[in-house]
């Protein structure tokens, strides 16, 4: 049985819940995950989180007297200070949920919550690719685009806790409709959802493409990962779609570089697994568009912690509150 302090970090997603046990330096001791089953409703999902945490504790013979608490990364708008989950596109039916209070009562330990992209940002800054960077931005590129901001070694959330919603930055004033209600947001131009949608549209318009072979002719099965796979195999349409998404992302990052003058921008999430060509396009766009001095300073790099960044970061944020 472990007799040293430990924290549990949870990354609550729309499709899965990932939980990790970390020591005070961020090393992972154990991990477990399960499906979210978000359509079953808020109470069911909370039950799933409690069950997964209990499973981690019991399966790994962890002594609760050394348990420092739980950090949770939530996929939506959060009041970190009061522990309230305001809303989430990924989790229907979640509105002003006092998640910290609920979990504290259920688990009998301290619980904090934060936005999931803030958690991933903190994780990458704490022990990942952004370690030792003073001013640091992280963009999470997946179904949508989230982000987080570190300024002078501190996570910046804004007075309402909603800072870092980079995916809702409007790039085309009359572009496609975003789920936030705005038009031409980075979400609808460069996210995994946008990449998949663009491929579906092109194929439905009659473009002959090898992407269809990967999904056995079923257009509805096209995802950003499928497009990336086709691009790596040299498919012209897939390469064009990935290139367009990377350039749009480069435009968004240019705005951030000019505003924040960061030491580093880290890109995380499934879409960033596309490869070095994707990063080269982004860097090229930033170099062409950003002010020379901040463009020369900033490093644009892939995340180091993979899909565990959010859970590790949530654990790290909990540590800062002790």
PDB file of C-alpha atoms in Angstrom:
ATOM      1  CA  UNK A   1       0.000   0.000   0.000  1.00  0.00           C
ATOM      2  CA  UNK A   2       1.338   3.443  -0.987  1.00  0.00           C
ATOM      3  CA  UNK A   3       2.234   5.664   2.002  1.00  0.00           C
ATOM      4  CA  UNK A   4       3.059   8.908   0.142  1.00  0.00           C
ATOM      5  CA  UNK A   5       0.753  11.820  -0.797  1.00  0.00           C
ATOM      6  CA  UNK A   6      -1.110  11.478  -4.077  1.00  0.00           C
ATOM      7  CA  UNK A   7      -3.655  13.385  -6.164  1.00  0.00           C
ATOM      8  CA  UNK A   8      -6.254  12.197  -8.647  1.00  0.00           C
ATOM      9  CA  UNK A   9      -6.730  14.171 -11.855  1.00  0.00           C
ATOM     10  CA  UNK A  10      -9.790  13.665 -14.035  1.00  0.00           C
ATOM     11  CA  UNK A  11     -10.311  14.686 -17.644  1.00  0.00           C
ATOM     12  CA  UNK A  12     -14.067  14.667 -18.199  1.00  0.00           C
ATOM     13  CA  UNK A  13     -14.790  14.460 -21.923  1.00  0.00           C
ATOM     14  CA  UNK A  14     -17.843  14.111 -24.091  1.00  0.00           C
ATOM     15  CA  UNK A  15     -17.015  10.503 -24.992  1.00  0.00           C
ATOM     16  CA  UNK A  16     -14.660   9.284 -22.251  1.00  0.00           C
ATOM     17  CA  UNK A  17     -13.571   9.968 -18.693  1.00  0.00           C
ATOM     18  CA  UNK A  18      -9.839   9.580 -17.995  1.00  0.00           C
ATOM     19  CA  UNK A  19      -8.539   9.541 -14.416  1.00  0.00           C
ATOM     20  CA  UNK A  20      -4.924   9.374 -13.264  1.00  0.00           C
ATOM     21  CA  UNK A  21      -3.250   9.053  -9.884  1.00  0.00           C
ATOM     22  CA  UNK A  22      -0.205  11.357  -9.636  1.00  0.00           C
ATOM     23  CA  UNK A  23       2.418  12.043  -7.031  1.00  0.00           C
ATOM     24  CA  UNK A  24       3.317  15.630  -6.125  1.00  0.00           C
ATOM     25  CA  UNK A  25       5.789  15.894  -9.008  1.00  0.00           C
ATOM     26  CA  UNK A  26       3.276  14.851 -11.672  1.00  0.00           C
ATOM     27  CA  UNK A  27       4.461  11.269 -12.136  1.00  0.00           C
ATOM     28  CA  UNK A  28       1.567   8.956 -12.975  1.00  0.00           C
ATOM     29  CA  UNK A  29       1.117   6.075 -10.553  1.00  0.00           C
ATOM     30  CA  UNK A  30      -2.030   4.593 -12.064  1.00  0.00           C
ATOM     31  CA  UNK A  31      -4.665   5.393 -14.686  1.00  0.00           C
ATOM     32  CA  UNK A  32      -8.143   4.250 -15.683  1.00  0.00           C
ATOM     33  CA  UNK A  33     -10.829   5.353 -18.105  1.00  0.00           C
ATOM     34  CA  UNK A  34     -14.404   4.615 -19.075  1.00  0.00           C
ATOM     35  CA  UNK A  35     -17.017   5.852 -21.524  1.00  0.00           C
ATOM     36  CA  UNK A  36     -18.830   9.012 -20.442  1.00  0.00           C
ATOM     37  CA  UNK A  37     -22.243   7.998 -21.817  1.00  0.00           C
ATOM     38  CA  UNK A  38     -23.176  11.681 -21.757  1.00  0.00           C
ATOM     39  CA  UNK A  39     -26.617  11.089 -23.234  1.00  0.00           C
ATOM     40  CA  UNK A  40     -27.639   9.383 -19.976  1.00  0.00           C
ATOM     41  CA  UNK A  41     -27.608  12.753 -18.226  1.00  0.00           C
ATOM     42  CA  UNK A  42     -25.691  14.757 -15.638  1.00  0.00           C
ATOM     43  CA  UNK A  43     -26.379  12.581 -12.595  1.00  0.00           C
ATOM     44  CA  UNK A  44     -25.365   9.436 -14.439  1.00  0.00           C
ATOM     45  CA  UNK A  45     -22.086  10.993 -15.594  1.00  0.00           C
ATOM     46  CA  UNK A  46     -21.278  12.143 -12.063  1.00  0.00           C
ATOM     47  CA  UNK A  47     -21.935   8.597 -10.838  1.00  0.00           C
ATOM     48  CA  UNK A  48     -19.504   7.353 -13.512  1.00  0.00           C
ATOM     49  CA  UNK A  49     -16.809   9.741 -12.291  1.00  0.00           C
ATOM     50  CA  UNK A  50     -17.241   8.643  -8.673  1.00  0.00           C
ATOM     51  CA  UNK A  51     -17.188   4.975  -9.694  1.00  0.00           C
ATOM     52  CA  UNK A  52     -13.991   5.429 -11.744  1.00  0.00           C
ATOM     53  CA  UNK A  53     -12.209   7.238  -8.910  1.00  0.00           C
ATOM     54  CA  UNK A  54     -13.242   4.582  -6.391  1.00  0.00           C
ATOM     55  CA  UNK A  55     -12.019   1.913  -8.799  1.00  0.00           C
ATOM     56  CA  UNK A  56      -8.609   3.595  -9.049  1.00  0.00           C
ATOM     57  CA  UNK A  57      -8.306   3.791  -5.276  1.00  0.00           C
ATOM     58  CA  UNK A  58      -9.395   0.201  -4.662  1.00  0.00           C
ATOM     59  CA  UNK A  59      -7.572  -1.486  -7.555  1.00  0.00           C
ATOM     60  CA  UNK A  60      -4.281   0.164  -6.608  1.00  0.00           C
ATOM     61  CA  UNK A  61      -4.637  -0.266  -2.823  1.00  0.00           C
ATOM     62  CA  UNK A  62      -4.289   3.470  -2.245  1.00  0.00           C
ATOM     63  CA  UNK A  63      -4.569   4.613   1.362  1.00  0.00           C
ATOM     64  CA  UNK A  64      -7.088   7.467   1.537  1.00  0.00           C
ATOM     65  CA  UNK A  65      -5.271   9.126   4.429  1.00  0.00           C
ATOM     66  CA  UNK A  66      -2.580  10.187   1.912  1.00  0.00           C
ATOM     67  CA  UNK A  67      -5.118  11.437  -0.637  1.00  0.00           C
ATOM     68  CA  UNK A  68      -4.745  15.202  -1.188  1.00  0.00           C
ATOM     69  CA  UNK A  69      -7.819  15.613  -3.388  1.00  0.00           C
ATOM     70  CA  UNK A  70      -9.203  15.567  -6.913  1.00  0.00           C
ATOM     71  CA  UNK A  71      -8.792  17.999  -9.811  1.00  0.00           C
ATOM     72  CA  UNK A  72     -11.320  17.836 -12.629  1.00  0.00           C
ATOM     73  CA  UNK A  73     -11.000  19.252 -16.136  1.00  0.00           C
ATOM     74  CA  UNK A  74     -14.503  20.109 -17.423  1.00  0.00           C
ATOM     75  CA  UNK A  75     -15.276  20.488 -21.159  1.00  0.00           C
ATOM     76  CA  UNK A  76     -16.993  23.860 -21.029  1.00  0.00           C
ATOM     77  CA  UNK A  77     -17.365  27.144 -19.192  1.00  0.00           C
ATOM     78  CA  UNK A  78     -16.369  26.976 -15.544  1.00  0.00           C
ATOM     79  CA  UNK A  79     -16.297  29.170 -12.448  1.00  0.00           C
ATOM     80  CA  UNK A  80     -13.063  27.811 -11.007  1.00  0.00           C
ATOM     81  CA  UNK A  81     -13.287  29.829  -7.794  1.00  0.00           C
ATOM     82  CA  UNK A  82     -16.767  28.590  -6.835  1.00  0.00           C
ATOM     83  CA  UNK A  83     -16.469  25.182  -8.485  1.00  0.00           C
ATOM     84  CA  UNK A  84     -19.450  25.632 -10.790  1.00  0.00           C
ATOM     85  CA  UNK A  85     -19.743  24.074 -14.246  1.00  0.00           C
ATOM     86  CA  UNK A  86     -21.694  26.698 -16.179  1.00  0.00           C
ATOM     87  CA  UNK A  87     -22.371  24.862 -19.441  1.00  0.00           C
ATOM     88  CA  UNK A  88     -20.924  22.488 -22.013  1.00  0.00           C
ATOM     89  CA  UNK A  89     -21.622  21.774 -25.658  1.00  0.00           C
ATOM     90  CA  UNK A  90     -20.131  18.317 -25.083  1.00  0.00           C
ATOM     91  CA  UNK A  91     -22.362  17.505 -22.099  1.00  0.00           C
ATOM     92  CA  UNK A  92     -26.033  18.292 -22.750  1.00  0.00           C
ATOM     93  CA  UNK A  93     -28.099  19.270 -19.730  1.00  0.00           C
ATOM     94  CA  UNK A  94     -25.237  20.674 -17.644  1.00  0.00           C
ATOM     95  CA  UNK A  95     -26.204  24.178 -16.504  1.00  0.00           C
ATOM     96  CA  UNK A  96     -24.744  25.876 -13.411  1.00  0.00           C
ATOM     97  CA  UNK A  97     -23.839  22.569 -11.782  1.00  0.00           C
ATOM     98  CA  UNK A  98     -22.011  22.953  -8.407  1.00  0.00           C
ATOM     99  CA  UNK A  99     -19.690  20.126  -9.372  1.00  0.00           C
ATOM    100  CA  UNK A 100     -17.005  20.730  -6.729  1.00  0.00           C
ATOM    101  CA  UNK A 101     -19.561  20.627  -3.914  1.00  0.00           C
ATOM    102  CA  UNK A 102     -21.253  17.507  -5.282  1.00  0.00           C
ATOM    103  CA  UNK A 103     -18.011  15.582  -5.698  1.00  0.00           C
ATOM    104  CA  UNK A 104     -16.612  16.757  -2.363  1.00  0.00           C
ATOM    105  CA  UNK A 105     -19.694  15.369  -0.631  1.00  0.00           C
ATOM    106  CA  UNK A 106     -19.529  12.101  -2.582  1.00  0.00           C
ATOM    107  CA  UNK A 107     -15.765  11.509  -2.285  1.00  0.00           C
ATOM    108  CA  UNK A 108     -15.055  13.082   1.126  1.00  0.00           C
ATOM    109  CA  UNK A 109     -11.974  14.924  -0.137  1.00  0.00           C
ATOM    110  CA  UNK A 110     -11.118  18.310  -1.602  1.00  0.00           C
ATOM    111  CA  UNK A 111     -12.266  18.758  -5.218  1.00  0.00           C
ATOM    112  CA  UNK A 112     -11.517  21.612  -7.615  1.00  0.00           C
ATOM    113  CA  UNK A 113     -12.675  22.028 -11.203  1.00  0.00           C
ATOM    114  CA  UNK A 114     -11.329  24.001 -14.120  1.00  0.00           C
ATOM    115  CA  UNK A 115     -11.854  24.217 -17.845  1.00  0.00           C
ATOM    116  CA  UNK A 116     -10.351  21.161 -19.549  1.00  0.00           C
ATOM    117  CA  UNK A 117      -8.155  23.242 -21.862  1.00  0.00           C
ATOM    118  CA  UNK A 118      -6.863  25.192 -18.842  1.00  0.00           C
ATOM    119  CA  UNK A 119      -6.028  21.863 -17.257  1.00  0.00           C
ATOM    120  CA  UNK A 120      -4.186  20.636 -20.367  1.00  0.00           C
ATOM    121  CA  UNK A 121      -2.332  23.947 -20.538  1.00  0.00           C
ATOM    122  CA  UNK A 122      -1.259  23.694 -16.916  1.00  0.00           C
ATOM    123  CA  UNK A 123      -0.125  20.097 -17.416  1.00  0.00           C
ATOM    124  CA  UNK A 124       2.043  20.968 -20.411  1.00  0.00           C
ATOM    125  CA  UNK A 125       3.509  23.962 -18.566  1.00  0.00           C
ATOM    126  CA  UNK A 126       4.068  22.008 -15.327  1.00  0.00           C
ATOM    127  CA  UNK A 127       5.878  18.931 -16.655  1.00  0.00           C
ATOM    128  CA  UNK A 128       5.388  18.923 -20.433  1.00  0.00           C
ATOM    129  CA  UNK A 129       6.514  20.792 -23.522  1.00  0.00           C
ATOM    130  CA  UNK A 130       6.068  24.225 -21.941  1.00  0.00           C
ATOM    131  CA  UNK A 131       8.097  23.597 -18.819  1.00  0.00           C
ATOM    132  CA  UNK A 132      10.040  26.725 -17.763  1.00  0.00           C
ATOM    133  CA  UNK A 133       8.227  28.998 -20.260  1.00  0.00           C
ATOM    134  CA  UNK A 134       7.180  32.250 -18.590  1.00  0.00           C
ATOM    135  CA  UNK A 135       4.516  33.244 -21.117  1.00  0.00           C
ATOM    136  CA  UNK A 136       2.940  30.229 -22.667  1.00  0.00           C
ATOM    137  CA  UNK A 137      -0.167  29.443 -24.726  1.00  0.00           C
ATOM    138  CA  UNK A 138      -1.687  26.041 -25.385  1.00  0.00           C
ATOM    139  CA  UNK A 139      -4.297  25.242 -28.018  1.00  0.00           C
ATOM    140  CA  UNK A 140      -6.196  21.970 -27.860  1.00  0.00           C
ATOM    141  CA  UNK A 141      -7.247  20.937 -31.361  1.00  0.00           C
ATOM    142  CA  UNK A 142      -9.951  18.289 -31.363  1.00  0.00           C
ATOM    143  CA  UNK A 143     -13.700  18.260 -31.916  1.00  0.00           C
ATOM    144  CA  UNK A 144     -13.435  21.974 -31.175  1.00  0.00           C
ATOM    145  CA  UNK A 145     -10.540  24.263 -30.325  1.00  0.00           C
ATOM    146  CA  UNK A 146      -9.867  25.285 -26.740  1.00  0.00           C
ATOM    147  CA  UNK A 147      -6.941  26.949 -25.120  1.00  0.00           C
ATOM    148  CA  UNK A 148      -5.193  28.200 -22.051  1.00  0.00           C
ATOM    149  CA  UNK A 149      -2.843  30.997 -21.062  1.00  0.00           C
ATOM    150  CA  UNK A 150       0.119  31.090 -18.695  1.00  0.00           C
ATOM    151  CA  UNK A 151       1.444  34.583 -17.902  1.00  0.00           C
ATOM    152  CA  UNK A 152       4.439  34.964 -15.599  1.00  0.00           C
ATOM    153  CA  UNK A 153       4.124  31.398 -14.335  1.00  0.00           C
ATOM    154  CA  UNK A 154       0.423  31.688 -13.512  1.00  0.00           C
ATOM    155  CA  UNK A 155      -2.665  30.354 -15.256  1.00  0.00           C
ATOM    156  CA  UNK A 156      -4.713  33.294 -16.517  1.00  0.00           C
ATOM    157  CA  UNK A 157      -8.462  32.662 -16.424  1.00  0.00           C
ATOM    158  CA  UNK A 158      -9.903  36.174 -16.648  1.00  0.00           C
ATOM    159  CA  UNK A 159     -12.331  37.723 -14.121  1.00  0.00           C
ATOM    160  CA  UNK A 160     -15.150  35.381 -15.169  1.00  0.00           C
ATOM    161  CA  UNK A 161     -12.987  32.327 -15.762  1.00  0.00           C
ATOM    162  CA  UNK A 162     -13.667  32.243 -19.500  1.00  0.00           C
ATOM    163  CA  UNK A 163     -10.289  33.372 -20.918  1.00  0.00           C
ATOM    164  CA  UNK A 164      -8.562  31.220 -23.516  1.00  0.00           C
ATOM    165  CA  UNK A 165     -11.558  30.327 -25.699  1.00  0.00           C
ATOM    166  CA  UNK A 166      -9.356  30.600 -28.781  1.00  0.00           C
ATOM    167  CA  UNK A 167     -11.664  28.468 -30.896  1.00  0.00           C
ATOM    168  CA  UNK A 168     -14.280  31.224 -30.781  1.00  0.00           C
ATOM    169  CA  UNK A 169     -11.930  33.811 -32.289  1.00  0.00           C
ATOM    170  CA  UNK A 170     -13.617  35.052 -35.464  1.00  0.00           C
ATOM    171  CA  UNK A 171     -11.301  34.703 -38.479  1.00  0.00           C
ATOM    172  CA  UNK A 172     -13.867  35.208 -41.282  1.00  0.00           C
ATOM    173  CA  UNK A 173     -16.480  37.813 -40.402  1.00  0.00           C
ATOM    174  CA  UNK A 174     -19.071  36.239 -42.716  1.00  0.00           C
ATOM    175  CA  UNK A 175     -17.890  32.631 -42.467  1.00  0.00           C
ATOM    176  CA  UNK A 176     -19.734  29.505 -41.412  1.00  0.00           C
ATOM    177  CA  UNK A 177     -21.910  29.385 -38.315  1.00  0.00           C
ATOM    178  CA  UNK A 178     -20.207  28.286 -35.109  1.00  0.00           C
ATOM    179  CA  UNK A 179     -21.986  26.549 -32.224  1.00  0.00           C
ATOM    180  CA  UNK A 180     -21.236  29.656 -30.124  1.00  0.00           C
ATOM    181  CA  UNK A 181     -23.542  31.685 -32.394  1.00  0.00           C
ATOM    182  CA  UNK A 182     -20.771  33.655 -34.078  1.00  0.00           C
ATOM    183  CA  UNK A 183     -19.586  33.287 -37.668  1.00  0.00           C
ATOM    184  CA  UNK A 184     -16.232  32.296 -39.114  1.00  0.00           C
ATOM    185  CA  UNK A 185     -14.725  31.140 -35.825  1.00  0.00           C
ATOM    186  CA  UNK A 186     -11.521  29.149 -35.729  1.00  0.00           C
ATOM    187  CA  UNK A 187     -13.656  26.199 -34.614  1.00  0.00           C
ATOM    188  CA  UNK A 188     -15.439  26.036 -37.979  1.00  0.00           C
ATOM    189  CA  UNK A 189     -12.217  26.464 -39.964  1.00  0.00           C
ATOM    190  CA  UNK A 190      -9.479  24.442 -38.268  1.00  0.00           C
ATOM    191  CA  UNK A 191     -10.917  21.967 -35.750  1.00  0.00           C
ATOM    192  CA  UNK A 192     -11.151  18.225 -36.243  1.00  0.00           C
ATOM    193  CA  UNK A 193     -14.868  18.663 -36.896  1.00  0.00           C
ATOM    194  CA  UNK A 194     -14.129  21.258 -39.584  1.00  0.00           C
ATOM    195  CA  UNK A 195     -11.598  18.987 -41.299  1.00  0.00           C
ATOM    196  CA  UNK A 196     -14.046  16.066 -41.407  1.00  0.00           C
ATOM    197  CA  UNK A 197     -16.925  18.286 -42.588  1.00  0.00           C
ATOM    198  CA  UNK A 198     -14.854  19.746 -45.419  1.00  0.00           C
ATOM    199  CA  UNK A 199     -13.937  16.268 -46.642  1.00  0.00           C
ATOM    200  CA  UNK A 200     -17.566  15.118 -46.516  1.00  0.00           C
ATOM    201  CA  UNK A 201     -18.709  18.173 -48.496  1.00  0.00           C
ATOM    202  CA  UNK A 202     -16.090  17.699 -51.204  1.00  0.00           C
ATOM    203  CA  UNK A 203     -16.836  14.002 -51.632  1.00  0.00           C
ATOM    204  CA  UNK A 204     -20.608  14.586 -51.739  1.00  0.00           C
ATOM    205  CA  UNK A 205     -19.990  17.149 -54.480  1.00  0.00           C
ATOM    206  CA  UNK A 206     -18.433  14.402 -56.567  1.00  0.00           C
ATOM    207  CA  UNK A 207     -14.714  14.644 -55.891  1.00  0.00           C
ATOM    208  CA  UNK A 208     -13.226  11.185 -56.377  1.00  0.00           C
ATOM    209  CA  UNK A 209     -11.028  10.436 -53.432  1.00  0.00           C
ATOM    210  CA  UNK A 210      -9.259   7.602 -51.615  1.00  0.00           C
ATOM    211  CA  UNK A 211     -10.700   8.798 -48.311  1.00  0.00           C
ATOM    212  CA  UNK A 212     -13.829   6.814 -49.165  1.00  0.00           C
ATOM    213  CA  UNK A 213     -11.811   3.615 -49.380  1.00  0.00           C
ATOM    214  CA  UNK A 214     -10.670   4.002 -45.769  1.00  0.00           C
ATOM    215  CA  UNK A 215     -14.295   4.242 -44.561  1.00  0.00           C
ATOM    216  CA  UNK A 216     -15.615   1.541 -46.909  1.00  0.00           C
ATOM    217  CA  UNK A 217     -17.664   4.043 -48.883  1.00  0.00           C
ATOM    218  CA  UNK A 218     -19.557   5.418 -45.856  1.00  0.00           C
ATOM    219  CA  UNK A 219     -19.170   9.216 -45.922  1.00  0.00           C
ATOM    220  CA  UNK A 220     -20.629   9.519 -42.412  1.00  0.00           C
ATOM    221  CA  UNK A 221     -17.634   7.652 -40.983  1.00  0.00           C
ATOM    222  CA  UNK A 222     -15.133  10.287 -42.113  1.00  0.00           C
ATOM    223  CA  UNK A 223     -13.235  11.873 -39.227  1.00  0.00           C
ATOM    224  CA  UNK A 224     -10.235  14.180 -38.994  1.00  0.00           C
ATOM    225  CA  UNK A 225      -8.121  11.103 -38.212  1.00  0.00           C
ATOM    226  CA  UNK A 226      -9.297   9.467 -41.441  1.00  0.00           C
ATOM    227  CA  UNK A 227      -8.429  12.586 -43.444  1.00  0.00           C
ATOM    228  CA  UNK A 228      -5.018  12.722 -41.752  1.00  0.00           C
ATOM    229  CA  UNK A 229      -4.390   9.077 -42.613  1.00  0.00           C
ATOM    230  CA  UNK A 230      -5.232   9.743 -46.261  1.00  0.00           C
ATOM    231  CA  UNK A 231      -3.007  12.839 -46.265  1.00  0.00           C
ATOM    232  CA  UNK A 232      -0.054  10.830 -44.951  1.00  0.00           C
ATOM    233  CA  UNK A 233      -0.629   8.391 -47.815  1.00  0.00           C
ATOM    234  CA  UNK A 234      -0.390  11.274 -50.300  1.00  0.00           C
ATOM    235  CA  UNK A 235      -4.075  11.771 -51.135  1.00  0.00           C
ATOM    236  CA  UNK A 236      -4.376  15.195 -52.875  1.00  0.00           C
ATOM    237  CA  UNK A 237      -7.771  16.207 -51.439  1.00  0.00           C
ATOM    238  CA  UNK A 238      -6.822  15.185 -47.909  1.00  0.00           C
ATOM    239  CA  UNK A 239      -3.535  17.093 -48.161  1.00  0.00           C
ATOM    240  CA  UNK A 240      -5.376  20.179 -49.416  1.00  0.00           C
ATOM    241  CA  UNK A 241      -7.916  20.063 -46.573  1.00  0.00           C
ATOM    242  CA  UNK A 242      -5.208  19.616 -43.922  1.00  0.00           C
ATOM    243  CA  UNK A 243      -3.190  22.442 -45.473  1.00  0.00           C
ATOM    244  CA  UNK A 244      -6.174  24.814 -45.414  1.00  0.00           C
ATOM    245  CA  UNK A 245      -6.928  23.981 -41.779  1.00  0.00           C
ATOM    246  CA  UNK A 246      -3.275  24.499 -40.813  1.00  0.00           C
ATOM    247  CA  UNK A 247      -3.196  27.884 -42.558  1.00  0.00           C
ATOM    248  CA  UNK A 248      -6.368  29.045 -40.809  1.00  0.00           C
ATOM    249  CA  UNK A 249      -4.887  27.925 -37.503  1.00  0.00           C
ATOM    250  CA  UNK A 250      -1.726  29.828 -38.376  1.00  0.00           C
ATOM    251  CA  UNK A 251      -3.808  32.987 -38.865  1.00  0.00           C
ATOM    252  CA  UNK A 252      -5.386  32.507 -35.438  1.00  0.00           C
ATOM    253  CA  UNK A 253      -2.021  31.859 -33.796  1.00  0.00           C
ATOM    254  CA  UNK A 254      -0.634  34.978 -35.509  1.00  0.00           C
ATOM    255  CA  UNK A 255      -3.252  37.037 -33.675  1.00  0.00           C
ATOM    256  CA  UNK A 256      -2.272  35.417 -30.379  1.00  0.00           C
ATOM    257  CA  UNK A 257       1.446  35.911 -31.007  1.00  0.00           C
ATOM    258  CA  UNK A 258       0.916  39.610 -31.751  1.00  0.00           C
ATOM    259  CA  UNK A 259      -1.268  40.059 -28.662  1.00  0.00           C
ATOM    260  CA  UNK A 260       0.577  37.974 -26.058  1.00  0.00           C
ATOM    261  CA  UNK A 261       4.183  37.860 -27.343  1.00  0.00           C
ATOM    262  CA  UNK A 262       4.550  34.325 -25.889  1.00  0.00           C
ATOM    263  CA  UNK A 263       7.716  32.307 -25.460  1.00  0.00           C
ATOM    264  CA  UNK A 264       5.946  29.217 -26.705  1.00  0.00           C
ATOM    265  CA  UNK A 265       2.713  27.970 -28.267  1.00  0.00           C
ATOM    266  CA  UNK A 266       1.982  24.294 -27.696  1.00  0.00           C
ATOM    267  CA  UNK A 267      -0.581  22.447 -29.813  1.00  0.00           C
ATOM    268  CA  UNK A 268      -2.277  19.399 -28.329  1.00  0.00           C
ATOM    269  CA  UNK A 269      -5.154  17.106 -29.244  1.00  0.00           C
ATOM    270  CA  UNK A 270      -5.835  14.402 -31.783  1.00  0.00           C
ATOM    271  CA  UNK A 271      -5.592  16.617 -34.873  1.00  0.00           C
ATOM    272  CA  UNK A 272      -1.991  17.560 -34.045  1.00  0.00           C
ATOM    273  CA  UNK A 273      -0.948  13.949 -34.621  1.00  0.00           C
ATOM    274  CA  UNK A 274      -1.156  14.653 -38.358  1.00  0.00           C
ATOM    275  CA  UNK A 275       2.586  15.169 -38.515  1.00  0.00           C
ATOM    276  CA  UNK A 276       5.418  17.636 -39.029  1.00  0.00           C
ATOM    277  CA  UNK A 277       3.998  18.931 -42.314  1.00  0.00           C
ATOM    278  CA  UNK A 278       1.005  20.281 -40.408  1.00  0.00           C
ATOM    279  CA  UNK A 279       3.280  22.185 -38.016  1.00  0.00           C
ATOM    280  CA  UNK A 280       5.421  23.481 -40.883  1.00  0.00           C
ATOM    281  CA  UNK A 281       2.357  25.035 -42.535  1.00  0.00           C
ATOM    282  CA  UNK A 282       1.329  26.693 -39.266  1.00  0.00           C
ATOM    283  CA  UNK A 283       4.803  28.061 -38.560  1.00  0.00           C
ATOM    284  CA  UNK A 284       5.115  29.369 -42.104  1.00  0.00           C
ATOM    285  CA  UNK A 285       1.820  31.249 -41.808  1.00  0.00           C
ATOM    286  CA  UNK A 286       2.855  32.781 -38.487  1.00  0.00           C
ATOM    287  CA  UNK A 287       6.271  33.790 -39.833  1.00  0.00           C
ATOM    288  CA  UNK A 288       4.626  35.471 -42.831  1.00  0.00           C
ATOM    289  CA  UNK A 289       1.971  37.330 -40.841  1.00  0.00           C
ATOM    290  CA  UNK A 290       3.156  38.073 -37.296  1.00  0.00           C
ATOM    291  CA  UNK A 291       5.326  40.980 -36.197  1.00  0.00           C
ATOM    292  CA  UNK A 292       8.970  40.065 -36.711  1.00  0.00           C
ATOM    293  CA  UNK A 293      10.139  40.326 -33.102  1.00  0.00           C
ATOM    294  CA  UNK A 294       7.473  38.091 -31.455  1.00  0.00           C
ATOM    295  CA  UNK A 295       7.557  35.724 -34.464  1.00  0.00           C
ATOM    296  CA  UNK A 296      11.283  35.209 -33.964  1.00  0.00           C
ATOM    297  CA  UNK A 297      10.825  34.519 -30.259  1.00  0.00           C
ATOM    298  CA  UNK A 298       7.903  32.122 -30.277  1.00  0.00           C
ATOM    299  CA  UNK A 299       8.340  28.364 -30.571  1.00  0.00           C
ATOM    300  CA  UNK A 300       5.351  26.450 -31.950  1.00  0.00           C
ATOM    301  CA  UNK A 301       5.657  22.831 -30.858  1.00  0.00           C
ATOM    302  CA  UNK A 302       3.577  19.688 -30.301  1.00  0.00           C
ATOM    303  CA  UNK A 303       2.421  18.777 -26.808  1.00  0.00           C
ATOM    304  CA  UNK A 304       4.486  16.297 -24.820  1.00  0.00           C
ATOM    305  CA  UNK A 305       1.878  14.695 -22.555  1.00  0.00           C
ATOM    306  CA  UNK A 306      -0.491  13.386 -25.197  1.00  0.00           C
ATOM    307  CA  UNK A 307      -4.053  12.641 -24.199  1.00  0.00           C
ATOM    308  CA  UNK A 308      -3.155  12.638 -20.483  1.00  0.00           C
ATOM    309  CA  UNK A 309      -2.283  16.355 -20.346  1.00  0.00           C
ATOM    310  CA  UNK A 310      -5.709  17.385 -19.060  1.00  0.00           C
ATOM    311  CA  UNK A 311      -5.847  14.840 -16.256  1.00  0.00           C
ATOM    312  CA  UNK A 312      -2.267  15.558 -15.171  1.00  0.00           C
ATOM    313  CA  UNK A 313      -2.910  19.289 -15.325  1.00  0.00           C
ATOM    314  CA  UNK A 314      -6.096  18.999 -13.267  1.00  0.00           C
ATOM    315  CA  UNK A 315      -4.077  17.211 -10.586  1.00  0.00           C
ATOM    316  CA  UNK A 316      -1.430  19.935 -10.747  1.00  0.00           C
ATOM    317  CA  UNK A 317      -4.003  22.725 -10.372  1.00  0.00           C
ATOM    318  CA  UNK A 318      -5.341  20.988  -7.264  1.00  0.00           C
ATOM    319  CA  UNK A 319      -1.828  21.058  -5.801  1.00  0.00           C
ATOM    320  CA  UNK A 320      -1.648  24.855  -6.205  1.00  0.00           C
ATOM    321  CA  UNK A 321      -4.702  25.251  -3.948  1.00  0.00           C
ATOM    322  CA  UNK A 322      -3.309  23.298  -0.994  1.00  0.00           C
TER     323      UNK A 322
END
